[in-house]
Each structure stands twice: as structure tokens, then as C-alpha cells.
CSV table of C-alpha atoms in Angstrom, one decimal:
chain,number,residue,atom,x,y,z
A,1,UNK,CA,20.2,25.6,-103.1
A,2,UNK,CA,19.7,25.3,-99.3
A,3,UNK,CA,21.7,24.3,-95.9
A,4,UNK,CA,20.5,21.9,-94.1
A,5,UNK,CA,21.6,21.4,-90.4
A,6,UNK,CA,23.2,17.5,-90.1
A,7,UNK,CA,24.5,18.3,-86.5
A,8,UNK,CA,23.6,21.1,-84.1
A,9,UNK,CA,20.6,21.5,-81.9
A,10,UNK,CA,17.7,21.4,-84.8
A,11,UNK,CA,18.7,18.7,-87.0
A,12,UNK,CA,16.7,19.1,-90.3
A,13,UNK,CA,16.9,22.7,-89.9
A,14,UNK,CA,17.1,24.3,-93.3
A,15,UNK,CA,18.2,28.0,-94.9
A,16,UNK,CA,17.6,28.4,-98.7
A,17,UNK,CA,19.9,30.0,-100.3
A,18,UNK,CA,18.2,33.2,-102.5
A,19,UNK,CA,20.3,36.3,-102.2
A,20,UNK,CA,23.8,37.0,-103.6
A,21,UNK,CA,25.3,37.3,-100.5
A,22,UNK,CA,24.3,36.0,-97.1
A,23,UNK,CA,26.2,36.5,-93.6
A,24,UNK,CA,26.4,32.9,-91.5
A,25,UNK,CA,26.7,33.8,-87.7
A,26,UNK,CA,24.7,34.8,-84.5
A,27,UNK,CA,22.2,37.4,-83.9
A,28,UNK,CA,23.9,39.9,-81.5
A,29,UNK,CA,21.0,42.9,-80.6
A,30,UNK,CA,23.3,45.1,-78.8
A,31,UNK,CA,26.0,45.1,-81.7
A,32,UNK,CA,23.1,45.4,-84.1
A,33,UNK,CA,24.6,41.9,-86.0
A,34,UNK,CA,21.6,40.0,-88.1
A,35,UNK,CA,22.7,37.3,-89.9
A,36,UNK,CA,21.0,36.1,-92.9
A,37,UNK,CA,21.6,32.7,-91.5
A,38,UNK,CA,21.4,32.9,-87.8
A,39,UNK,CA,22.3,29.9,-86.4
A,40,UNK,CA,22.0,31.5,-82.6
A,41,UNK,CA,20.0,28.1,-81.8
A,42,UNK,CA,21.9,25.6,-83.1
A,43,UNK,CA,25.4,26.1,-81.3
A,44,UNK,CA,25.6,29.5,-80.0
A,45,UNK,CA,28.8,28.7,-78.2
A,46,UNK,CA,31.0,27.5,-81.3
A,47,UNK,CA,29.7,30.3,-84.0
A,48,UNK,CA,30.8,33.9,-84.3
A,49,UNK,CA,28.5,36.5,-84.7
A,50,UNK,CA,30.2,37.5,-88.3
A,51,UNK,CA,30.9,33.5,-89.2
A,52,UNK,CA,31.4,33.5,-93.1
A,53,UNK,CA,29.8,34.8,-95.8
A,54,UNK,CA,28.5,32.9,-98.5
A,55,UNK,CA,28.4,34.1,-102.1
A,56,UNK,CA,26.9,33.3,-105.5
A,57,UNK,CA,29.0,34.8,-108.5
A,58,UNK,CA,28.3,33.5,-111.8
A,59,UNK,CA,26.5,30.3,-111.3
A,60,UNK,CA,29.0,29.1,-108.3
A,61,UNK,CA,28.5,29.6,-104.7
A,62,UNK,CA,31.4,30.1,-102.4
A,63,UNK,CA,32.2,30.7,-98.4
A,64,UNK,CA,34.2,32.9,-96.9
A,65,UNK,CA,35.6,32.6,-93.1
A,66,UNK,CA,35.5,35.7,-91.4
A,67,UNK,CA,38.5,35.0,-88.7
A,68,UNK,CA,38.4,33.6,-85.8
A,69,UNK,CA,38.9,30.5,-83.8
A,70,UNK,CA,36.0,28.3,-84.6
A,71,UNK,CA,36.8,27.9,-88.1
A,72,UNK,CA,35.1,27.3,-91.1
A,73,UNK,CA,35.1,23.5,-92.6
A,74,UNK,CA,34.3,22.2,-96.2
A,75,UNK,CA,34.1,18.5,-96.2
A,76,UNK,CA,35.9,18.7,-92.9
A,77,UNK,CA,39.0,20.6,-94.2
A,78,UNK,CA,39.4,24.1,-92.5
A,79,UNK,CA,40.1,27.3,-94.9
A,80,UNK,CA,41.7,29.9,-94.7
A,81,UNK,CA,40.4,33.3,-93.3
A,82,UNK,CA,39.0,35.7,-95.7
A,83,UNK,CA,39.7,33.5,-98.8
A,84,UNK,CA,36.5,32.3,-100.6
A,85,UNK,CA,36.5,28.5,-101.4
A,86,UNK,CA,33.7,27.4,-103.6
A,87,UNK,CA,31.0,24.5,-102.6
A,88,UNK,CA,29.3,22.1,-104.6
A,89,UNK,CA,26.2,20.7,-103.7
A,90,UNK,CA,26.7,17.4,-101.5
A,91,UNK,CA,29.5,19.3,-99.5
A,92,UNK,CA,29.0,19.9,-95.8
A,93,UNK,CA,30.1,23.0,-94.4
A,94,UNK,CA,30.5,23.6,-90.5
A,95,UNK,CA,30.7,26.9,-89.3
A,96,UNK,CA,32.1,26.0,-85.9
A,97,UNK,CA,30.7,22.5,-84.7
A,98,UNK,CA,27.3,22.9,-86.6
A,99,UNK,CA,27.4,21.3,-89.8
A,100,UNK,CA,25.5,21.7,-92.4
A,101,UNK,CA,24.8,20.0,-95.9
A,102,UNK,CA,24.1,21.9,-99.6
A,103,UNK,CA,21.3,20.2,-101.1
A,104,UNK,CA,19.3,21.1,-103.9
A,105,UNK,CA,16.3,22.7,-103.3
């Protein structure tokens, strides 16, 4: 599976999905914070540098928001902090106002 960026500064963008567990958020250097999915570029202002975390567990993938004020969005719904919801490819996900489609690879 992969992200790819529908609105933000680099429409087309795209982040393929291989780990178990990636971090969504902004690189911060002097609080050592590397996302797996950096999206630093794309709307800096509107994403926390610890977004959400998204997570594979036994065939499903799922996101997590981290808290905060720019939430987390499936299909334009925001969740709850710290509760995973699971996604299924064709959903869009914004973290803040960047949104972002799951697509098949």
C-alpha cells in the first residue's frame, strides 16, 4: 500500500507503506524527531512533529492520532486521540490539512 498526497504542497507525492509501524509528522533536528513519513514540505504549519502512527496488524492497517490540535481525519471524520481506527484502501487520511489517499501499490 502507499499515501499519496491529494492536497499539500507536492501533489502526487507518495510514501509506500513497508514497515509495521511508521510515525506521520515533521522532522524536528533539535528534538531528534524523524518521521517515517515526514511530511515537513507539504504543510509544515498544520502537522505535529509526532502526527499519528500508522500500523499494520494482521493483514489491516490502522492510524493512530497522537494529540493535538490539528487532528487526524479518515474520509474527513476526525478521531479520537490515541485510539487506532483502521483504513481501507480508497480512504483519505489528512493529518492536519494535508490529505492523503491509500492506494494500492
Amino acid at each position: 500500500m502507499k499515501l499519496v498526497v491529494e492536497q499539500g504542497q507536492t501533489v502526487g507525492a507518495q510514501f509506500v507503506l513497508g514497515d509495521a509501524e511508521l510515525l506521520v509528522g515533521r522532522e524536528d533536528e533539535d528534538e531528534e524527531i524523524y518521521p517515517d513519513i515526514d511530511l515537513s514540505d507539504q504543510d509544515a504549519g498544520y502537522v505535529h512533529r509526532r502526527h499519528a502512527t500508522l500500523t499494520f496488524q494482521n493483514g489491516n492497517l490502522s492510524v493512530t492520532h497522537l494529540g493535538g490540535s490539528n487532528k487526524t481525519r479518515i474520509n474527513n471524520k476526525p478521531i479520537a486521540d490515541n485510539v487506532p481506527q483502521t483504513v481501507k484502501l480508497g480512504d483519505k487520511i489528512a493529518f492536519g490539512k494535508v490529505v492523503l489517499r491509500l492506494l494500492p501499490v
